[in-house]
PDB file of C-alpha atoms in Angstrom:
ATOM      1  CA  MET M   1      -4.268   7.759  48.835  1.00  0.00           C
ATOM      2  CA  ASP M   2      -2.416   8.712  45.690  1.00  0.00           C
ATOM      3  CA  PRO M   3      -2.528   5.674  43.332  1.00  0.00           C
ATOM      4  CA  ALA M   4       0.980   6.513  42.110  1.00  0.00           C
ATOM      5  CA  GLY M   5       2.266   6.254  45.668  1.00  0.00           C
ATOM      6  CA  ALA M   6       1.509   2.539  45.679  1.00  0.00           C
ATOM      7  CA  LEU M   7       4.206   1.924  43.060  1.00  0.00           C
ATOM      8  CA  PRO M   8       7.859   1.678  44.088  1.00  0.00           C
ATOM      9  CA  PRO M   9       9.830   4.692  42.787  1.00  0.00           C
ATOM     10  CA  MET M  10      12.486   2.398  41.363  1.00  0.00           C
ATOM     11  CA  LEU M  11       9.867   0.788  39.139  1.00  0.00           C
ATOM     12  CA  PHE M  12       9.756   3.857  36.888  1.00  0.00           C
ATOM     13  CA  ASN M  13      13.538   3.840  36.591  1.00  0.00           C
ATOM     14  CA  GLU M  14      13.519   0.181  35.609  1.00  0.00           C
ATOM     15  CA  LEU M  15      10.757   0.737  33.056  1.00  0.00           C
ATOM     16  CA  VAL M  16      12.796   3.444  31.334  1.00  0.00           C
ATOM     17  CA  GLU M  17      16.044   1.475  31.576  1.00  0.00           C
ATOM     18  CA  GLN M  18      14.510  -1.670  30.073  1.00  0.00           C
ATOM     19  CA  ALA M  19      12.300   0.060  27.501  1.00  0.00           C
ATOM     20  CA  PRO M  20      12.932  -1.246  23.947  1.00  0.00           C
ATOM     21  CA  LEU M  21      12.700   2.304  22.539  1.00  0.00           C
ATOM     22  CA  ALA M  22      15.528   4.820  22.681  1.00  0.00           C
ATOM     23  CA  ILE M  23      14.821   7.434  25.367  1.00  0.00           C
ATOM     24  CA  ALA M  24      16.685  10.666  26.061  1.00  0.00           C
ATOM     25  CA  ILE M  25      15.944  13.469  28.518  1.00  0.00           C
ATOM     26  CA  THR M  26      17.339  16.968  27.984  1.00  0.00           C
ATOM     27  CA  ASP M  27      17.067  20.268  29.821  1.00  0.00           C
ATOM     28  CA  HIS M  28      15.442  23.371  28.332  1.00  0.00           C
ATOM     29  CA  ASN M  29      18.680  24.175  26.425  1.00  0.00           C
ATOM     30  CA  GLY M  30      18.768  20.747  24.821  1.00  0.00           C
ATOM     31  CA  ARG M  31      21.637  19.457  26.971  1.00  0.00           C
ATOM     32  CA  ILE M  32      21.382  15.674  27.361  1.00  0.00           C
ATOM     33  CA  LEU M  33      20.813  14.644  30.987  1.00  0.00           C
ATOM     34  CA  TYR M  34      19.930  10.978  30.537  1.00  0.00           C
ATOM     35  CA  VAL M  35      19.824   8.236  27.901  1.00  0.00           C
ATOM     36  CA  ASN M  36      18.705   4.628  28.342  1.00  0.00           C
ATOM     37  CA  PRO M  37      20.500   1.489  27.076  1.00  0.00           C
ATOM     38  CA  ALA M  38      18.210   1.293  24.005  1.00  0.00           C
ATOM     39  CA  PHE M  39      19.486   4.729  22.993  1.00  0.00           C
ATOM     40  CA  SER M  40      23.037   3.398  22.994  1.00  0.00           C
ATOM     41  CA  ARG M  41      22.040   0.293  21.019  1.00  0.00           C
ATOM     42  CA  THR M  42      20.290   2.411  18.401  1.00  0.00           C
ATOM     43  CA  THR M  43      22.845   5.197  17.998  1.00  0.00           C
ATOM     44  CA  GLY M  44      26.091   3.425  18.894  1.00  0.00           C
ATOM     45  CA  TYR M  45      26.940   6.101  21.475  1.00  0.00           C
ATOM     46  CA  ALA M  46      27.543   5.094  25.077  1.00  0.00           C
ATOM     47  CA  ALA M  47      25.853   7.222  27.731  1.00  0.00           C
ATOM     48  CA  SER M  48      29.212   8.650  28.827  1.00  0.00           C
ATOM     49  CA  GLU M  49      29.801   9.957  25.283  1.00  0.00           C
ATOM     50  CA  VAL M  50      26.574  11.960  25.006  1.00  0.00           C
ATOM     51  CA  LEU M  51      25.724  13.150  28.540  1.00  0.00           C
ATOM     52  CA  GLY M  52      26.092  16.907  28.671  1.00  0.00           C
ATOM     53  CA  GLY M  53      26.103  17.107  24.889  1.00  0.00           C
ATOM     54  CA  ASN M  54      23.396  18.042  22.414  1.00  0.00           C
ATOM     55  CA  PRO M  55      21.168  15.656  20.420  1.00  0.00           C
ATOM     56  CA  SER M  56      22.341  17.484  17.300  1.00  0.00           C
ATOM     57  CA  LEU M  57      25.345  15.130  17.205  1.00  0.00           C
ATOM     58  CA  LEU M  58      22.890  12.611  15.688  1.00  0.00           C
ATOM     59  CA  SER M  59      21.557  14.949  13.002  1.00  0.00           C
ATOM     60  CA  TYR M  60      22.431  14.424   9.356  1.00  0.00           C
ATOM     61  CA  LYS M  61      22.554  17.115   6.691  1.00  0.00           C
ATOM     62  CA  VAL M  62      19.796  15.731   4.451  1.00  0.00           C
ATOM     63  CA  THR M  63      17.068  16.514   7.016  1.00  0.00           C
ATOM     64  CA  PRO M  64      15.577  19.866   5.894  1.00  0.00           C
ATOM     65  CA  ARG M  65      16.135  22.828   8.181  1.00  0.00           C
ATOM     66  CA  SER M  66      12.379  23.460   8.147  1.00  0.00           C
ATOM     67  CA  VAL M  67      11.823  20.180  10.010  1.00  0.00           C
ATOM     68  CA  TYR M  68      14.052  21.281  12.885  1.00  0.00           C
ATOM     69  CA  ASP M  69      12.440  24.746  12.887  1.00  0.00           C
ATOM     70  CA  ALA M  70       8.988  23.180  13.244  1.00  0.00           C
ATOM     71  CA  LEU M  71      10.320  20.888  15.988  1.00  0.00           C
ATOM     72  CA  TRP M  72      11.714  23.714  18.131  1.00  0.00           C
ATOM     73  CA  GLN M  73       8.771  26.014  17.499  1.00  0.00           C
ATOM     74  CA  SER M  74       6.407  23.340  18.772  1.00  0.00           C
ATOM     75  CA  ILE M  75       8.278  22.244  21.904  1.00  0.00           C
ATOM     76  CA  ALA M  76       9.221  25.852  22.813  1.00  0.00           C
ATOM     77  CA  ALA M  77       5.482  26.545  22.934  1.00  0.00           C
ATOM     78  CA  GLY M  78       5.053  23.613  25.311  1.00  0.00           C
ATOM     79  CA  GLN M  79       3.509  21.378  22.648  1.00  0.00           C
ATOM     80  CA  PRO M  80       4.658  17.847  21.821  1.00  0.00           C
ATOM     81  CA  TRP M  81       6.209  17.166  18.409  1.00  0.00           C
ATOM     82  CA  GLN M  82       6.378  14.006  16.351  1.00  0.00           C
ATOM     83  CA  GLY M  83       8.092  13.403  13.031  1.00  0.00           C
ATOM     84  CA  VAL M  84      10.841  11.631  11.123  1.00  0.00           C
ATOM     85  CA  LEU M  85      14.495  12.679  10.883  1.00  0.00           C
ATOM     86  CA  VAL M  86      17.503  11.255   9.085  1.00  0.00           C
ATOM     87  CA  ASN M  87      20.028  10.518  11.853  1.00  0.00           C
ATOM     88  CA  ARG M  88      23.634   9.371  11.843  1.00  0.00           C
ATOM     89  CA  ARG M  89      25.029   6.703  14.159  1.00  0.00           C
ATOM     90  CA  LYS M  90      28.465   6.842  15.737  1.00  0.00           C
ATOM     91  CA  ASP M  91      29.870   4.638  12.949  1.00  0.00           C
ATOM     92  CA  GLY M  92      28.579   7.076  10.324  1.00  0.00           C
ATOM     93  CA  SER M  93      25.707   4.928   9.047  1.00  0.00           C
ATOM     94  CA  ARG M  94      22.397   6.673   8.519  1.00  0.00           C
ATOM     95  CA  TYR M  95      18.978   5.626   9.700  1.00  0.00           C
ATOM     96  CA  LEU M  96      15.442   6.971   9.738  1.00  0.00           C
ATOM     97  CA  CYS M  97      14.447   8.082  13.211  1.00  0.00           C
ATOM     98  CA  GLU M  98      10.770   8.301  14.152  1.00  0.00           C
ATOM     99  CA  LEU M  99      10.993  10.835  16.965  1.00  0.00           C
ATOM    100  CA  SER M 100       8.485  11.997  19.570  1.00  0.00           C
ATOM    101  CA  ILE M 101       9.397  14.877  21.921  1.00  0.00           C
ATOM    102  CA  THR M 102       7.257  15.875  24.901  1.00  0.00           C
ATOM    103  CA  PRO M 103       7.936  18.981  27.037  1.00  0.00           C
ATOM    104  CA  ILE M 104       7.729  18.318  30.793  1.00  0.00           C
ATOM    105  CA  GLN M 105       7.758  20.786  33.700  1.00  0.00           C
ATOM    106  CA  ASP M 106       8.688  19.930  37.279  1.00  0.00           C
ATOM    107  CA  GLU M 107       7.116  21.439  40.390  1.00  0.00           C
ATOM    108  CA  GLY M 108       9.567  24.319  40.318  1.00  0.00           C
ATOM    109  CA  GLY M 109       8.650  25.232  36.753  1.00  0.00           C
ATOM    110  CA  ALA M 110      11.861  23.958  35.171  1.00  0.00           C
ATOM    111  CA  ARG M 111      11.292  22.530  31.705  1.00  0.00           C
ATOM    112  CA  TYR M 112      12.707  19.299  30.371  1.00  0.00           C
ATOM    113  CA  TYR M 113      12.207  17.423  27.129  1.00  0.00           C
ATOM    114  CA  LEU M 114      11.485  13.723  26.898  1.00  0.00           C
ATOM    115  CA  GLY M 115      12.542  12.285  23.544  1.00  0.00           C
ATOM    116  CA  ILE M 116      11.549   8.798  22.422  1.00  0.00           C
ATOM    117  CA  HIS M 117      12.717   7.491  19.090  1.00  0.00           C
ATOM    118  CA  ARG M 118      12.993   4.288  17.101  1.00  0.00           C
ATOM    119  CA  ASP M 119      14.746   3.164  13.962  1.00  0.00           C
ATOM    120  CA  VAL M 120      12.147   2.840  11.173  1.00  0.00           C
ATOM    121  CA  THR M 121      14.622   2.400   8.301  1.00  0.00           C
ATOM    122  CA  GLU M 122      13.616  -1.177   7.463  1.00  0.00           C
ATOM    123  CA  LEU M 123       9.918  -0.318   7.660  1.00  0.00           C
ATOM    124  CA  HIS M 124      10.425   2.613   5.272  1.00  0.00           C
ATOM    125  CA  GLU M 125      12.474   0.513   2.839  1.00  0.00           C
ATOM    126  CA  LEU M 126       9.837  -2.245   2.840  1.00  0.00           C
ATOM    127  CA  ASN M 127       7.067   0.274   2.195  1.00  0.00           C
ATOM    128  CA  GLU M 128       9.031   1.876  -0.652  1.00  0.00           C
ATOM    129  CA  ARG M 129       9.684  -1.516  -2.265  1.00  0.00           C
ATOM    130  CA  LEU M 130       5.984  -2.352  -2.080  1.00  0.00           C
ATOM    131  CA  GLN M 131       5.040   1.011  -3.592  1.00  0.00           C
ATOM    132  CA  ASN M 132       7.600   0.575  -6.382  1.00  0.00           C
ATOM    133  CA  GLN M 133       6.258  -2.896  -7.158  1.00  0.00           C
ATOM    134  CA  LYS M 134       2.720  -1.523  -7.172  1.00  0.00           C
ATOM    135  CA  ARG M 135       3.666   1.250  -9.603  1.00  0.00           C
ATOM    136  CA  LEU M 136       5.533  -1.242 -11.811  1.00  0.00           C
ATOM    137  CA  ILE M 137       2.571  -3.627 -11.942  1.00  0.00           C
ATOM    138  CA  GLU M 138       0.171  -0.768 -12.718  1.00  0.00           C
ATOM    139  CA  SER M 139       2.462   0.449 -15.519  1.00  0.00           C
ATOM    140  CA  ILE M 140       2.717  -3.027 -17.041  1.00  0.00           C
ATOM    141  CA  ILE M 141      -1.054  -3.530 -16.875  1.00  0.00           C
ATOM    142  CA  ASP M 142      -1.693  -0.093 -18.338  1.00  0.00           C
ATOM    143  CA  MET M 143       0.612  -0.825 -21.293  1.00  0.00           C
ATOM    144  CA  ALA M 144      -0.975  -4.207 -22.030  1.00  0.00           C
ATOM    145  CA  PRO M 145      -2.522  -4.453 -25.528  1.00  0.00           C
ATOM    146  CA  VAL M 146      -5.636  -6.150 -24.066  1.00  0.00           C
ATOM    147  CA  ALA M 147      -8.260  -4.853 -21.649  1.00  0.00           C
ATOM    148  CA  VAL M 148      -7.572  -5.824 -18.024  1.00  0.00           C
ATOM    149  CA  ALA M 149      -9.754  -5.288 -14.956  1.00  0.00           C
ATOM    150  CA  LEU M 150      -9.467  -6.414 -11.344  1.00  0.00           C
ATOM    151  CA  LEU M 151     -12.795  -7.033  -9.586  1.00  0.00           C
ATOM    152  CA  ASP M 152     -13.641  -7.624  -5.930  1.00  0.00           C
ATOM    153  CA  GLU M 153     -16.128 -10.124  -4.519  1.00  0.00           C
ATOM    154  CA  ASN M 154     -19.018  -7.790  -5.410  1.00  0.00           C
ATOM    155  CA  GLU M 155     -17.720  -7.465  -8.992  1.00  0.00           C
ATOM    156  CA  ARG M 156     -16.724  -3.861  -8.493  1.00  0.00           C
ATOM    157  CA  VAL M 157     -13.778  -2.737 -10.622  1.00  0.00           C
ATOM    158  CA  LEU M 158     -10.785  -1.877  -8.422  1.00  0.00           C
ATOM    159  CA  LEU M 159      -8.129  -1.536 -11.116  1.00  0.00           C
ATOM    160  CA  ASP M 160      -8.256  -1.264 -14.895  1.00  0.00           C
ATOM    161  CA  ASN M 161      -6.113  -0.112 -17.811  1.00  0.00           C
ATOM    162  CA  GLN M 162      -6.472   2.147 -20.846  1.00  0.00           C
ATOM    163  CA  GLU M 163      -7.723  -0.629 -23.121  1.00  0.00           C
ATOM    164  CA  TYR M 164     -10.497  -1.408 -20.651  1.00  0.00           C
ATOM    165  CA  LYS M 165     -11.522   2.259 -20.561  1.00  0.00           C
ATOM    166  CA  LYS M 166     -11.873   2.168 -24.362  1.00  0.00           C
ATOM    167  CA  LEU M 167     -14.582  -0.471 -23.971  1.00  0.00           C
ATOM    168  CA  MET M 168     -16.817   1.878 -22.005  1.00  0.00           C
ATOM    169  CA  GLY M 169     -18.081   3.583 -25.128  1.00  0.00           C
ATOM    170  CA  SER M 170     -19.578   0.301 -26.332  1.00  0.00           C
ATOM    171  CA  PHE M 171     -21.527  -0.313 -23.121  1.00  0.00           C
ATOM    172  CA  GLY M 172     -23.071   3.090 -22.507  1.00  0.00           C
ATOM    173  CA  LYS M 173     -23.593   3.832 -18.823  1.00  0.00           C
ATOM    174  CA  GLN M 174     -23.124   0.209 -17.788  1.00  0.00           C
ATOM    175  CA  GLU M 175     -19.803  -1.007 -16.393  1.00  0.00           C
ATOM    176  CA  PRO M 176     -18.235  -3.205 -19.121  1.00  0.00           C
ATOM    177  CA  ALA M 177     -17.134  -5.900 -16.637  1.00  0.00           C
ATOM    178  CA  THR M 178     -20.644  -6.107 -15.154  1.00  0.00           C
ATOM    179  CA  ALA M 179     -22.277  -6.413 -18.586  1.00  0.00           C
ATOM    180  CA  ILE M 180     -19.733  -9.001 -19.741  1.00  0.00           C
ATOM    181  CA  LEU M 181     -20.038 -11.221 -16.657  1.00  0.00           C
ATOM    182  CA  THR M 182     -23.844 -11.002 -16.744  1.00  0.00           C
ATOM    183  CA  SER M 183     -23.888 -12.074 -20.399  1.00  0.00           C
ATOM    184  CA  LEU M 184     -21.318 -14.813 -19.803  1.00  0.00           C
ATOM    185  CA  ARG M 185     -23.304 -16.304 -16.917  1.00  0.00           C
ATOM    186  CA  ALA M 186     -26.479 -16.205 -18.993  1.00  0.00           C
ATOM    187  CA  GLU M 187     -24.827 -17.907 -21.986  1.00  0.00           C
ATOM    188  CA  LEU M 188     -23.075 -20.622 -19.970  1.00  0.00           C
ATOM    189  CA  GLY M 189     -25.838 -21.228 -17.451  1.00  0.00           C
ATOM    190  CA  GLU M 190     -25.509 -21.071 -13.684  1.00  0.00           C
ATOM    191  CA  PRO M 191     -24.255 -24.667 -13.151  1.00  0.00           C
ATOM    192  CA  ALA M 192     -21.447 -24.232 -15.704  1.00  0.00           C
ATOM    193  CA  TRP M 193     -20.571 -20.843 -14.230  1.00  0.00           C
ATOM    194  CA  LEU M 194     -20.283 -22.332 -10.734  1.00  0.00           C
ATOM    195  CA  GLN M 195     -18.007 -25.052 -12.102  1.00  0.00           C
ATOM    196  CA  LEU M 196     -15.715 -22.392 -13.574  1.00  0.00           C
ATOM    197  CA  GLN M 197     -15.590 -20.628 -10.215  1.00  0.00           C
ATOM    198  CA  GLN M 198     -14.651 -23.869  -8.477  1.00  0.00           C
ATOM    199  CA  LYS M 199     -11.993 -24.491 -11.105  1.00  0.00           C
ATOM    200  CA  GLY M 200     -10.666 -20.984 -10.483  1.00  0.00           C
ATOM    201  CA  GLU M 201     -10.285 -19.854 -14.070  1.00  0.00           C
ATOM    202  CA  PHE M 202     -11.721 -19.767 -17.567  1.00  0.00           C
ATOM    203  CA  VAL M 203     -10.008 -19.090 -20.895  1.00  0.00           C
ATOM    204  CA  ASP M 204     -11.145 -17.542 -24.182  1.00  0.00           C
ATOM    205  CA  GLN M 205     -14.890 -17.590 -23.655  1.00  0.00           C
ATOM    206  CA  THR M 206     -16.309 -15.831 -26.744  1.00  0.00           C
ATOM    207  CA  LEU M 207     -19.153 -13.329 -26.444  1.00  0.00           C
ATOM    208  CA  ARG M 208     -20.936 -11.154 -28.985  1.00  0.00           C
ATOM    209  CA  PHE M 209     -22.331  -7.737 -28.142  1.00  0.00           C
ATOM    210  CA  ASP M 210     -24.637  -5.815 -30.508  1.00  0.00           C
ATOM    211  CA  ARG M 211     -23.870  -2.116 -30.546  1.00  0.00           C
ATOM    212  CA  ALA M 212     -26.413   0.639 -31.109  1.00  0.00           C
ATOM    213  CA  GLY M 213     -26.226   3.137 -33.938  1.00  0.00           C
ATOM    214  CA  GLY M 214     -25.620   0.623 -36.694  1.00  0.00           C
ATOM    215  CA  LEU M 215     -22.027   0.023 -35.630  1.00  0.00           C
ATOM    216  CA  GLY M 216     -22.386  -3.716 -35.963  1.00  0.00           C
ATOM    217  CA  PRO M 217     -21.579  -6.437 -33.426  1.00  0.00           C
ATOM    218  CA  ARG M 218     -18.473  -6.565 -31.286  1.00  0.00           C
ATOM    219  CA  TRP M 219     -16.760  -9.814 -30.309  1.00  0.00           C
ATOM    220  CA  LEU M 220     -14.673 -10.384 -27.207  1.00  0.00           C
ATOM    221  CA  ALA M 221     -12.560 -13.323 -26.062  1.00  0.00           C
ATOM    222  CA  ILE M 222     -12.823 -13.376 -22.280  1.00  0.00           C
ATOM    223  CA  SER M 223     -10.453 -14.997 -19.797  1.00  0.00           C
ATOM    224  CA  GLY M 224     -10.553 -14.781 -16.014  1.00  0.00           C
ATOM    225  CA  SER M 225      -8.764 -16.039 -12.938  1.00  0.00           C
ATOM    226  CA  TRP M 226      -9.966 -15.970  -9.328  1.00  0.00           C
ATOM    227  CA  PHE M 227      -7.472 -15.658  -6.480  1.00  0.00           C
ATOM    228  CA  LEU M 228      -7.521 -15.095  -2.724  1.00  0.00           C
ATOM    229  CA  GLN M 229      -5.833 -12.219  -0.937  1.00  0.00           C
ATOM    230  CA  SER M 230      -5.456 -11.656   2.805  1.00  0.00           C
ATOM    231  CA  GLU M 231      -7.391  -8.781   4.301  1.00  0.00           C
ATOM    232  CA  PRO M 232      -4.969  -6.198   5.797  1.00  0.00           C
ATOM    233  CA  SER M 233      -7.405  -4.717   8.343  1.00  0.00           C
ATOM    234  CA  ALA M 234      -6.703  -4.875  12.083  1.00  0.00           C
ATOM    235  CA  GLU M 235      -9.758  -7.007  12.891  1.00  0.00           C
ATOM    236  CA  SER M 236      -8.461  -9.706  10.541  1.00  0.00           C
ATOM    237  CA  PHE M 237      -5.120 -10.071  12.331  1.00  0.00           C
ATOM    238  CA  PHE M 238      -6.175 -13.060  14.461  1.00  0.00           C
ATOM    239  CA  ALA M 239      -9.091 -14.223  12.338  1.00  0.00           C
ATOM    240  CA  ALA M 240      -7.837 -14.093   8.777  1.00  0.00           C
ATOM    241  CA  ALA M 241     -10.658 -13.968   6.245  1.00  0.00           C
ATOM    242  CA  PRO M 242      -9.153 -13.865   2.730  1.00  0.00           C
ATOM    243  CA  LYS M 243     -11.196 -12.097   0.086  1.00  0.00           C
ATOM    244  CA  ARG M 244     -11.674 -13.384  -3.439  1.00  0.00           C
ATOM    245  CA  TYR M 245     -10.795 -11.302  -6.482  1.00  0.00           C
ATOM    246  CA  LEU M 246     -11.245 -11.833 -10.204  1.00  0.00           C
ATOM    247  CA  LEU M 247      -8.660 -10.788 -12.779  1.00  0.00           C
ATOM    248  CA  LEU M 248     -10.503 -10.282 -16.057  1.00  0.00           C
ATOM    249  CA  VAL M 249      -8.698 -10.152 -19.423  1.00  0.00           C
ATOM    250  CA  LEU M 250     -10.696  -9.065 -22.481  1.00  0.00           C
ATOM    251  CA  THR M 251      -9.420  -9.373 -26.055  1.00  0.00           C
ATOM    252  CA  ASP M 252     -11.282  -7.671 -28.893  1.00  0.00           C
ATOM    253  CA  ILE M 253     -11.578 -10.257 -31.706  1.00  0.00           C
ATOM    254  CA  THR M 254     -14.116  -8.323 -33.786  1.00  0.00           C
ATOM    255  CA  ALA M 255     -11.726  -7.929 -36.721  1.00  0.00           C
ATOM    256  CA  LEU M 256     -10.904 -11.654 -36.624  1.00  0.00           C
ATOM    257  CA  LYS M 257     -14.602 -12.570 -36.586  1.00  0.00           C
ATOM    258  CA  ARG M 258     -15.305 -10.253 -39.528  1.00  0.00           C
ATOM    259  CA  GLN M 259     -12.425 -11.822 -41.444  1.00  0.00           C
ATOM    260  CA  GLN M 260     -13.769 -15.301 -40.699  1.00  0.00           C
ATOM    261  CA  GLN M 261     -17.257 -14.270 -41.844  1.00  0.00           C
ATOM    262  CA  THR M 262     -15.844 -12.781 -45.040  1.00  0.00           C
ATOM    263  CA  GLN M 263     -13.912 -15.967 -45.765  1.00  0.00           C
ATOM    264  CA  TRP M 264     -17.008 -18.065 -45.077  1.00  0.00           C
ATOM    265  CA  LEU M 265     -19.129 -15.947 -47.441  1.00  0.00           C
ATOM    266  CA  GLN M 266     -16.480 -16.172 -50.165  1.00  0.00           C
ATOM    267  CA  ALA M 267     -16.349 -19.935 -49.749  1.00  0.00           C
ATOM    268  CA  LEU M 268     -20.160 -20.116 -49.920  1.00  0.00           C
ATOM    269  CA  ARG M 269     -20.275 -18.004 -53.093  1.00  0.00           C
ATOM    270  CA  THR M 270     -17.641 -20.265 -54.656  1.00  0.00           C
ATOM    271  CA  MET M 271     -19.718 -23.351 -53.833  1.00  0.00           C
ATOM    272  CA  LEU M 272     -22.893 -21.757 -55.187  1.00  0.00           C
ATOM    273  CA  ALA M 273     -21.121 -20.685 -58.377  1.00  0.00           C
TER     274      ALA M 273
END
């Protein structure tokens, strides 16, 4: 027995009618034969206004001609096509249409096209805002006069700026953040370091690094802040497991330390004199 025969024929009609996505069926010439209610809600056109017409009434001039050429080349060859178009509703407003077209042949060999599309305008706008914010934050960090680095739970550097890159020459092949955190833990001791982690931040911890080649010591004032961020992966959707990150800010205070040492030596000479 054919498994499909066990389903009432009207069930397929109801599925298409009640589908939340806009659906249109055209013949091989692109003449619209059917649209579902979601199509009307999305485009503003009633079924009676589009039946017998062409889907091109939805097209808007900013969609490149090459996109439509690729669309027709694909479906004419019997291959499905998927992409994004800029469409125009009946009221003239524009929206981004994520469109999927599948060629279908009946038993007699006649070809039809099944088009399914949805409005992805809000999704695109949200993504663009997030990308703009990301670029803005990266620009601000890169222009900062202090070295900044973002580290993951394994203390791997995910993001840094130009000032941080300048530190690399002082640490040879070792990652500056790794060397700095190792030295800071050693100087503070493990119990004190754990207390800072529980507190969530530390401010202006001073460290000295001796540089090779007779360049003299280098002093850094180190501040850090731990924060949690949700994991965006699919497996974390129902079982959220936030990851911890460390924002490290490094200020070179070598010149200040040298000035302080010079002042101290002058004061000592004055006392001795």
